[in-house]
Each structure stands twice: as structure tokens, then as C-alpha cells.
PDB file of C-alpha atoms in Angstrom:
ATOM      1  CA  UNK A   1      20.850 -18.562  -5.130  1.00 73.00           C
ATOM      2  CA  UNK A   2      22.833 -16.993  -7.989  1.00 79.00           C
ATOM      3  CA  UNK A   3      23.568 -13.666  -6.308  1.00 82.00           C
ATOM      4  CA  UNK A   4      25.250 -12.160  -9.351  1.00 82.00           C
ATOM      5  CA  UNK A   5      22.148 -12.750 -11.473  1.00 84.00           C
ATOM      6  CA  UNK A   6      19.982 -11.552  -8.581  1.00 83.00           C
ATOM      7  CA  UNK A   7      21.954  -8.301  -8.347  1.00 82.00           C
ATOM      8  CA  UNK A   8      21.470  -7.661 -12.050  1.00 86.00           C
ATOM      9  CA  UNK A   9      17.713  -8.252 -11.752  1.00 86.00           C
ATOM     10  CA  UNK A  10      17.530  -5.983  -8.723  1.00 84.00           C
ATOM     11  CA  UNK A  11      19.286  -3.204 -10.609  1.00 87.00           C
ATOM     12  CA  UNK A  12      16.849  -3.596 -13.492  1.00 88.00           C
ATOM     13  CA  UNK A  13      13.928  -3.608 -11.064  1.00 88.00           C
ATOM     14  CA  UNK A  14      15.103  -0.433  -9.301  1.00 85.00           C
ATOM     15  CA  UNK A  15      15.209   1.455 -12.604  1.00 87.00           C
ATOM     16  CA  UNK A  16      11.892  -0.050 -13.656  1.00 87.00           C
ATOM     17  CA  UNK A  17      10.137   1.012 -10.454  1.00 88.00           C
ATOM     18  CA  UNK A  18      11.240   4.615 -10.823  1.00 83.00           C
ATOM     19  CA  UNK A  19      10.019   4.617 -14.435  1.00 86.00           C
ATOM     20  CA  UNK A  20       6.400   3.798 -13.514  1.00 88.00           C
ATOM     21  CA  UNK A  21       3.934   6.592 -14.228  1.00 85.00           C
ATOM     22  CA  UNK A  22       1.624   6.205 -11.202  1.00 88.00           C
ATOM     23  CA  UNK A  23       1.516   4.986  -7.620  1.00 90.00           C
ATOM     24  CA  UNK A  24      -0.704   2.028  -8.537  1.00 91.00           C
ATOM     25  CA  UNK A  25       1.641   0.999 -11.345  1.00 92.00           C
ATOM     26  CA  UNK A  26       4.621   1.192  -8.980  1.00 93.00           C
ATOM     27  CA  UNK A  27       2.936  -1.026  -6.385  1.00 93.00           C
ATOM     28  CA  UNK A  28       1.824  -3.542  -8.991  1.00 94.00           C
ATOM     29  CA  UNK A  29       5.381  -3.738 -10.289  1.00 93.00           C
ATOM     30  CA  UNK A  30       6.721  -4.306  -6.754  1.00 94.00           C
ATOM     31  CA  UNK A  31       4.411  -7.287  -6.254  1.00 95.00           C
ATOM     32  CA  UNK A  32       5.189  -8.680  -9.691  1.00 94.00           C
ATOM     33  CA  UNK A  33       8.927  -8.361  -9.066  1.00 93.00           C
ATOM     34  CA  UNK A  34       8.589 -10.305  -5.805  1.00 94.00           C
ATOM     35  CA  UNK A  35       7.096 -13.237  -7.682  1.00 95.00           C
ATOM     36  CA  UNK A  36       9.689 -12.955 -10.435  1.00 92.00           C
ATOM     37  CA  UNK A  37      12.796 -12.497  -8.292  1.00 91.00           C
ATOM     38  CA  UNK A  38      12.355 -14.295  -4.954  1.00 93.00           C
ATOM     39  CA  UNK A  39      12.768 -18.051  -5.189  1.00 92.00           C
ATOM     40  CA  UNK A  40       9.698 -19.943  -4.027  1.00 93.00           C
ATOM     41  CA  UNK A  41       7.331 -16.955  -4.202  1.00 95.00           C
ATOM     42  CA  UNK A  42       3.978 -17.738  -5.862  1.00 96.00           C
ATOM     43  CA  UNK A  43       2.041 -14.611  -4.858  1.00 97.00           C
ATOM     44  CA  UNK A  44       2.673 -11.225  -3.291  1.00 96.00           C
ATOM     45  CA  UNK A  45       0.972  -8.057  -2.138  1.00 95.00           C
ATOM     46  CA  UNK A  46       1.331  -5.044   0.131  1.00 93.00           C
ATOM     47  CA  UNK A  47      -0.576  -4.688   3.393  1.00 90.00           C
ATOM     48  CA  UNK A  48      -1.277  -1.202   4.752  1.00 88.00           C
ATOM     49  CA  UNK A  49      -2.961  -0.463   8.072  1.00 82.00           C
ATOM     50  CA  UNK A  50      -5.432   2.366   8.648  1.00 81.00           C
ATOM     51  CA  UNK A  51      -5.932   2.155  12.392  1.00 76.00           C
ATOM     52  CA  UNK A  52      -7.096  -1.449  12.775  1.00 74.00           C
ATOM     53  CA  UNK A  53      -8.393  -1.713   9.210  1.00 83.00           C
ATOM     54  CA  UNK A  54      -6.275  -3.596   6.693  1.00 86.00           C
ATOM     55  CA  UNK A  55      -5.957  -2.517   3.059  1.00 89.00           C
ATOM     56  CA  UNK A  56      -4.406  -4.827   0.466  1.00 92.00           C
ATOM     57  CA  UNK A  57      -2.555  -3.103  -2.353  1.00 93.00           C
ATOM     58  CA  UNK A  58      -1.417  -4.654  -5.637  1.00 94.00           C
ATOM     59  CA  UNK A  59      -2.187  -8.324  -4.822  1.00 95.00           C
ATOM     60  CA  UNK A  60      -1.070 -10.750  -7.517  1.00 96.00           C
ATOM     61  CA  UNK A  61      -3.704 -13.314  -6.451  1.00 94.00           C
ATOM     62  CA  UNK A  62      -6.927 -13.362  -4.431  1.00 94.00           C
ATOM     63  CA  UNK A  63      -5.166 -15.557  -1.858  1.00 94.00           C
ATOM     64  CA  UNK A  64      -3.228 -12.468  -0.755  1.00 95.00           C
ATOM     65  CA  UNK A  65      -6.422 -10.507  -0.104  1.00 94.00           C
ATOM     66  CA  UNK A  66      -7.993 -13.393   1.813  1.00 94.00           C
ATOM     67  CA  UNK A  67      -4.881 -13.764   3.967  1.00 94.00           C
ATOM     68  CA  UNK A  68      -4.834 -10.063   4.823  1.00 92.00           C
ATOM     69  CA  UNK A  69      -8.520 -10.104   5.719  1.00 92.00           C
ATOM     70  CA  UNK A  70      -7.933 -13.113   7.936  1.00 93.00           C
ATOM     71  CA  UNK A  71      -5.105 -11.332   9.728  1.00 89.00           C
ATOM     72  CA  UNK A  72      -7.357  -8.327  10.262  1.00 88.00           C
ATOM     73  CA  UNK A  73     -10.145 -10.448  11.746  1.00 90.00           C
ATOM     74  CA  UNK A  74      -7.736 -12.270  14.050  1.00 89.00           C
ATOM     75  CA  UNK A  75      -5.522  -9.289  14.816  1.00 83.00           C
ATOM     76  CA  UNK A  76      -2.449 -11.432  14.274  1.00 83.00           C
ATOM     77  CA  UNK A  77      -0.119 -12.684  11.559  1.00 82.00           C
ATOM     78  CA  UNK A  78       3.400 -11.972  10.266  1.00 78.00           C
ATOM     79  CA  UNK A  79       2.353  -9.339   7.746  1.00 73.00           C
ATOM     80  CA  UNK A  80      -0.004  -7.677  10.215  1.00 70.00           C
ATOM     81  CA  UNK A  81       2.843  -7.513  12.742  1.00 70.00           C
ATOM     82  CA  UNK A  82       5.275  -6.192  10.149  1.00 66.00           C
ATOM     83  CA  UNK A  83       2.871  -3.404   9.246  1.00 67.00           C
ATOM     84  CA  UNK A  84       2.506  -2.262  12.852  1.00 66.00           C
ATOM     85  CA  UNK A  85       6.224  -2.809  13.514  1.00 60.00           C
ATOM     86  CA  UNK A  86       5.798  -4.817  16.691  1.00 51.00           C
ATOM     87  CA  UNK A  87       8.870  -5.438  18.841  1.00 53.00           C
ATOM     88  CA  UNK A  88      11.077  -3.590  16.350  1.00 59.00           C
ATOM     89  CA  UNK A  89      11.119  -6.603  14.019  1.00 66.00           C
ATOM     90  CA  UNK A  90      11.239  -5.904  10.313  1.00 77.00           C
ATOM     91  CA  UNK A  91      11.087  -9.369   8.738  1.00 81.00           C
ATOM     92  CA  UNK A  92       8.948 -12.411   9.517  1.00 85.00           C
ATOM     93  CA  UNK A  93       8.863 -15.928   8.123  1.00 86.00           C
ATOM     94  CA  UNK A  94       6.575 -18.925   8.670  1.00 89.00           C
ATOM     95  CA  UNK A  95       8.503 -21.883   7.362  1.00 90.00           C
ATOM     96  CA  UNK A  96       5.798 -24.545   7.164  1.00 92.00           C
ATOM     97  CA  UNK A  97       2.044 -24.095   7.554  1.00 93.00           C
ATOM     98  CA  UNK A  98       1.533 -27.858   7.876  1.00 91.00           C
ATOM     99  CA  UNK A  99       3.258 -27.858  11.249  1.00 90.00           C
ATOM    100  CA  UNK A 100       1.931 -26.334  14.493  1.00 85.00           C
ATOM    101  CA  UNK A 101       3.313 -22.871  15.233  1.00 85.00           C
ATOM    102  CA  UNK A 102       3.744 -21.266  18.633  1.00 85.00           C
ATOM    103  CA  UNK A 103       3.545 -17.797  17.135  1.00 85.00           C
ATOM    104  CA  UNK A 104       0.412 -16.834  15.184  1.00 88.00           C
ATOM    105  CA  UNK A 105      -1.021 -20.295  15.868  1.00 89.00           C
ATOM    106  CA  UNK A 106      -4.620 -19.324  15.133  1.00 91.00           C
ATOM    107  CA  UNK A 107      -3.722 -17.576  11.899  1.00 92.00           C
ATOM    108  CA  UNK A 108      -1.566 -20.470  10.667  1.00 91.00           C
ATOM    109  CA  UNK A 109      -4.312 -22.990  11.327  1.00 91.00           C
ATOM    110  CA  UNK A 110      -6.872 -20.956   9.404  1.00 92.00           C
ATOM    111  CA  UNK A 111      -4.500 -19.890   6.607  1.00 92.00           C
ATOM    112  CA  UNK A 112      -3.804 -23.503   5.616  1.00 91.00           C
ATOM    113  CA  UNK A 113      -7.356 -23.571   4.264  1.00 92.00           C
ATOM    114  CA  UNK A 114      -6.386 -20.763   1.856  1.00 93.00           C
ATOM    115  CA  UNK A 115      -3.729 -22.957   0.262  1.00 94.00           C
ATOM    116  CA  UNK A 116      -0.759 -21.232   1.887  1.00 95.00           C
ATOM    117  CA  UNK A 117       2.257 -23.451   2.524  1.00 95.00           C
ATOM    118  CA  UNK A 118       4.773 -20.847   3.687  1.00 94.00           C
ATOM    119  CA  UNK A 119       5.103 -17.071   3.775  1.00 93.00           C
ATOM    120  CA  UNK A 120       7.269 -14.083   4.626  1.00 92.00           C
ATOM    121  CA  UNK A 121       6.534 -10.473   5.566  1.00 89.00           C
ATOM    122  CA  UNK A 122       8.842  -7.458   5.340  1.00 90.00           C
ATOM    123  CA  UNK A 123       8.368  -3.993   6.748  1.00 87.00           C
ATOM    124  CA  UNK A 124       8.367  -1.291   4.087  1.00 87.00           C
ATOM    125  CA  UNK A 125       9.922   1.767   5.674  1.00 81.00           C
ATOM    126  CA  UNK A 126      12.186   4.754   5.104  1.00 73.00           C
ATOM    127  CA  UNK A 127      13.870   6.951   7.684  1.00 65.00           C
ATOM    128  CA  UNK A 128      10.780   9.168   7.668  1.00 67.00           C
ATOM    129  CA  UNK A 129       7.850   6.758   7.555  1.00 70.00           C
ATOM    130  CA  UNK A 130       6.463   3.272   7.964  1.00 73.00           C
ATOM    131  CA  UNK A 131       4.606   2.415   4.747  1.00 81.00           C
ATOM    132  CA  UNK A 132       3.221  -1.072   5.415  1.00 84.00           C
ATOM    133  CA  UNK A 133       4.426  -4.598   4.727  1.00 88.00           C
ATOM    134  CA  UNK A 134       5.402  -6.551   1.627  1.00 93.00           C
ATOM    135  CA  UNK A 135       3.901 -10.053   1.837  1.00 93.00           C
ATOM    136  CA  UNK A 136       5.286 -13.060  -0.021  1.00 96.00           C
ATOM    137  CA  UNK A 137       3.434 -16.376  -0.235  1.00 96.00           C
ATOM    138  CA  UNK A 138       4.140 -19.885  -1.460  1.00 96.00           C
ATOM    139  CA  UNK A 139       1.744 -22.789  -1.864  1.00 95.00           C
ATOM    140  CA  UNK A 140       4.530 -25.193  -0.884  1.00 95.00           C
ATOM    141  CA  UNK A 141       5.647 -25.776   2.704  1.00 95.00           C
ATOM    142  CA  UNK A 142       9.272 -24.812   3.411  1.00 93.00           C
ATOM    143  CA  UNK A 143       9.523 -23.002   0.070  1.00 95.00           C
ATOM    144  CA  UNK A 144      11.434 -20.043   1.515  1.00 93.00           C
ATOM    145  CA  UNK A 145      15.042 -20.456   2.574  1.00 91.00           C
ATOM    146  CA  UNK A 146      17.345 -18.068   4.379  1.00 90.00           C
ATOM    147  CA  UNK A 147      18.536 -16.939   0.950  1.00 91.00           C
ATOM    148  CA  UNK A 148      14.914 -16.246  -0.016  1.00 92.00           C
ATOM    149  CA  UNK A 149      14.520 -14.119   3.105  1.00 91.00           C
ATOM    150  CA  UNK A 150      17.648 -12.141   2.289  1.00 92.00           C
ATOM    151  CA  UNK A 151      16.435 -11.606  -1.275  1.00 92.00           C
ATOM    152  CA  UNK A 152      13.009 -10.526  -0.024  1.00 92.00           C
ATOM    153  CA  UNK A 153      14.542  -8.082   2.420  1.00 91.00           C
ATOM    154  CA  UNK A 154      16.711  -6.509  -0.293  1.00 92.00           C
ATOM    155  CA  UNK A 155      13.700  -6.223  -2.587  1.00 93.00           C
ATOM    156  CA  UNK A 156      11.625  -4.656   0.200  1.00 92.00           C
ATOM    157  CA  UNK A 157      14.328  -2.050   0.832  1.00 90.00           C
ATOM    158  CA  UNK A 158      14.251  -0.916  -2.806  1.00 90.00           C
ATOM    159  CA  UNK A 159      10.459  -1.171  -2.874  1.00 91.00           C
ATOM    160  CA  UNK A 160      10.056   1.109   0.151  1.00 90.00           C
ATOM    161  CA  UNK A 161      12.023   3.901  -1.517  1.00 89.00           C
ATOM    162  CA  UNK A 162      10.047   3.545  -4.755  1.00 90.00           C
ATOM    163  CA  UNK A 163       6.737   3.374  -2.838  1.00 90.00           C
ATOM    164  CA  UNK A 164       7.555   6.532  -0.852  1.00 87.00           C
ATOM    165  CA  UNK A 165       8.686   8.430  -3.949  1.00 86.00           C
ATOM    166  CA  UNK A 166       5.634   7.403  -5.979  1.00 88.00           C
ATOM    167  CA  UNK A 167       3.251   8.295  -3.149  1.00 85.00           C
ATOM    168  CA  UNK A 168       4.824  11.728  -2.745  1.00 84.00           C
ATOM    169  CA  UNK A 169       4.474  12.362  -6.470  1.00 82.00           C
ATOM    170  CA  UNK A 170       0.868  11.141  -6.376  1.00 80.00           C
ATOM    171  CA  UNK A 171       0.015  13.415  -3.443  1.00 78.00           C
ATOM    172  CA  UNK A 172       1.579  16.379  -5.231  1.00 80.00           C
ATOM    173  CA  UNK A 173      -0.398  15.627  -8.384  1.00 78.00           C
ATOM    174  CA  UNK A 174      -3.619  15.348  -6.384  1.00 79.00           C
ATOM    175  CA  UNK A 175      -2.867  18.646  -4.635  1.00 81.00           C
ATOM    176  CA  UNK A 176      -2.312  20.391  -7.962  1.00 82.00           C
ATOM    177  CA  UNK A 177      -5.510  18.936  -9.384  1.00 82.00           C
ATOM    178  CA  UNK A 178      -7.462  19.963  -6.274  1.00 85.00           C
ATOM    179  CA  UNK A 179      -6.064  23.483  -6.450  1.00 87.00           C
ATOM    180  CA  UNK A 180      -7.065  23.759 -10.104  1.00 87.00           C
ATOM    181  CA  UNK A 181     -10.580  22.445  -9.403  1.00 87.00           C
ATOM    182  CA  UNK A 182     -11.090  24.844  -6.483  1.00 87.00           C
ATOM    183  CA  UNK A 183      -9.922  27.749  -8.618  1.00 88.00           C
ATOM    184  CA  UNK A 184     -12.281  26.791 -11.423  1.00 89.00           C
ATOM    185  CA  UNK A 185     -15.199  26.457  -8.966  1.00 88.00           C
ATOM    186  CA  UNK A 186     -14.449  29.854  -7.459  1.00 88.00           C
ATOM    187  CA  UNK A 187     -14.502  31.395 -10.931  1.00 89.00           C
ATOM    188  CA  UNK A 188     -17.930  29.866 -11.611  1.00 89.00           C
ATOM    189  CA  UNK A 189     -19.359  31.266  -8.356  1.00 90.00           C
ATOM    190  CA  UNK A 190     -17.827  34.688  -8.952  1.00 89.00           C
ATOM    191  CA  UNK A 191     -19.438  34.836 -12.393  1.00 89.00           C
ATOM    192  CA  UNK A 192     -22.856  33.509 -11.378  1.00 88.00           C
ATOM    193  CA  UNK A 193     -23.223  35.302  -8.037  1.00 90.00           C
ATOM    194  CA  UNK A 194     -21.237  38.438  -8.881  1.00 89.00           C
ATOM    195  CA  UNK A 195     -19.056  38.076  -5.788  1.00 89.00           C
ATOM    196  CA  UNK A 196     -15.374  38.522  -5.056  1.00 90.00           C
ATOM    197  CA  UNK A 197     -12.749  35.791  -5.008  1.00 88.00           C
ATOM    198  CA  UNK A 198     -12.553  35.899  -1.198  1.00 88.00           C
ATOM    199  CA  UNK A 199     -16.339  35.675  -0.905  1.00 88.00           C
ATOM    200  CA  UNK A 200     -16.465  32.742  -3.318  1.00 88.00           C
ATOM    201  CA  UNK A 201     -13.889  30.807  -1.288  1.00 87.00           C
ATOM    202  CA  UNK A 202     -15.617  31.672   2.003  1.00 88.00           C
ATOM    203  CA  UNK A 203     -18.934  30.432   0.586  1.00 90.00           C
ATOM    204  CA  UNK A 204     -17.405  27.139  -0.538  1.00 86.00           C
ATOM    205  CA  UNK A 205     -15.743  26.609   2.833  1.00 86.00           C
ATOM    206  CA  UNK A 206     -18.987  27.339   4.698  1.00 88.00           C
ATOM    207  CA  UNK A 207     -20.955  24.886   2.538  1.00 88.00           C
ATOM    208  CA  UNK A 208     -18.206  22.297   3.021  1.00 85.00           C
ATOM    209  CA  UNK A 209     -18.500  22.602   6.789  1.00 85.00           C
ATOM    210  CA  UNK A 210     -22.313  22.619   6.812  1.00 86.00           C
ATOM    211  CA  UNK A 211     -22.588  19.518   4.626  1.00 87.00           C
ATOM    212  CA  UNK A 212     -19.553  17.803   6.163  1.00 87.00           C
ATOM    213  CA  UNK A 213     -18.148  17.312   2.675  1.00 84.00           C
ATOM    214  CA  UNK A 214     -14.530  17.944   1.719  1.00 85.00           C
ATOM    215  CA  UNK A 215     -13.823  21.244   0.014  1.00 85.00           C
ATOM    216  CA  UNK A 216     -12.433  19.549  -3.087  1.00 83.00           C
ATOM    217  CA  UNK A 217     -15.660  17.545  -3.467  1.00 86.00           C
ATOM    218  CA  UNK A 218     -17.741  20.723  -3.187  1.00 87.00           C
ATOM    219  CA  UNK A 219     -15.518  22.243  -5.864  1.00 88.00           C
ATOM    220  CA  UNK A 220     -16.023  19.251  -8.169  1.00 87.00           C
ATOM    221  CA  UNK A 221     -19.793  19.515  -7.702  1.00 87.00           C
ATOM    222  CA  UNK A 222     -19.729  23.181  -8.684  1.00 88.00           C
ATOM    223  CA  UNK A 223     -17.609  22.439 -11.758  1.00 88.00           C
ATOM    224  CA  UNK A 224     -20.037  19.722 -12.874  1.00 87.00           C
ATOM    225  CA  UNK A 225     -23.367  21.386 -12.042  1.00 86.00           C
ATOM    226  CA  UNK A 226     -22.397  25.017 -12.338  1.00 83.00           C
ATOM    227  CA  UNK A 227     -23.506  25.905  -8.827  1.00 81.00           C
ATOM    228  CA  UNK A 228     -24.179  24.867  -5.248  1.00 80.00           C
ATOM    229  CA  UNK A 229     -27.697  23.509  -5.728  1.00 71.00           C
ATOM    230  CA  UNK A 230     -28.599  20.621  -3.456  1.00 54.00           C
TER     231      UNK A 230
END
């Protein structure tokens, strides 16, 4: 591993991640950088858990999605464990899928059929939150060395900060858009029904509760249709 060249690429990547214009673009760049920077990596993606449901973000190949789904069905696997932060561990590596494994034995046996030869998983976290796991795959057995693991861990550390920052910005943007939509919907109701601002908001909230539909979705409906029909 040429660590000097790696450091330069990491610096470029860190600036590049912060320059992305959306959360999706940031995550896609993280996965792409894993393939570009970590020796032996053929595919990458980010696994996020919602309860016991697995979501795959920014996969570079379908193999990543199939692996995550397999881990969800089995309830085991290095990336699944990294995402739930079992035993305080933050990095996992399966050296060779062609050999029997004591840990994750069922997953390894099934994952060979997906064309996976070796893999690593890294927890994506900041001091405030656990974001998921960055998954790196190779089609070749024993493709990842200790140097590869170190490189992956360094990449994951930068990626977690970029992921958290991009998600915060995305949530803020969504909040601003929701606020604007609700305000526009209230104005439509005030004009059509000749009611006050407080009454318009109370009406929207009541309909939201009665229909079990989020307030922002009720607001979008009003903006599109001009009312609360249906």
C-alpha cells in the first residue's frame, strides 16, 4: 500500500464528498470512492437498519443488494452486525468465503452463491449517532489485507462525517419545503373557506389525524387539488 498516494486520494475524497449537492449524491460518491481507493474492492454499498428491516443505499452493484437482503433474512453477517454495533466492534472482515467460517457460517455458505470471495464491513458513526455500515466486497478470496482494512476504516471515518452532514442538510431542506407547502395550503383554505390562519391549520391537522395521513401530505394534496376533497 502506497500510503502517501492513499493520503492524497483521501484528502481529495474528503473535499469531494463535502462538495456534493444532495444526500444521495454524497452516498453514491462514498461507495464509488471505496471501489476506487481500497485495494481489492470490487463493489460497495451502505447498509442501514430500520428496526429489523435492512435498507441498501448507494450500491455499486446488485451483488451488494442481494448480500444485504440475505443478511436480513438470516439475521446475521458482518455488515448486519456492524450496523447494529454488536459487542462494540466497529470493523469486520471475512477473509475467504471458500473456507468454512465459525462466525456467520450460514451467511458465508449462502453468500458464496452470490459470487462473493471476501468482504469487510465498517460501522459508520459519529459521536452523536450510529448511521449504518459501509460494506466492501471482492469477488476474489483473500482479496483484503490488513492494509485494506486500515484503508477501509479511514475511508469509513471520513464517510461517516460526510454522511451525517449531508443528512442534516437534507433534513433541513425537507423541513423548509414542508413549511412552505403547509403555508401555501393554509393560504388556499383561508381564501376558499374564508377562515382564519389558526382555523386553517386546525382543519388540516384534524383531517391529518382522521385520515392517518401526515400533515405535509395533506398540505401537498391541497396545493395540487385546491381543497380537501376526498
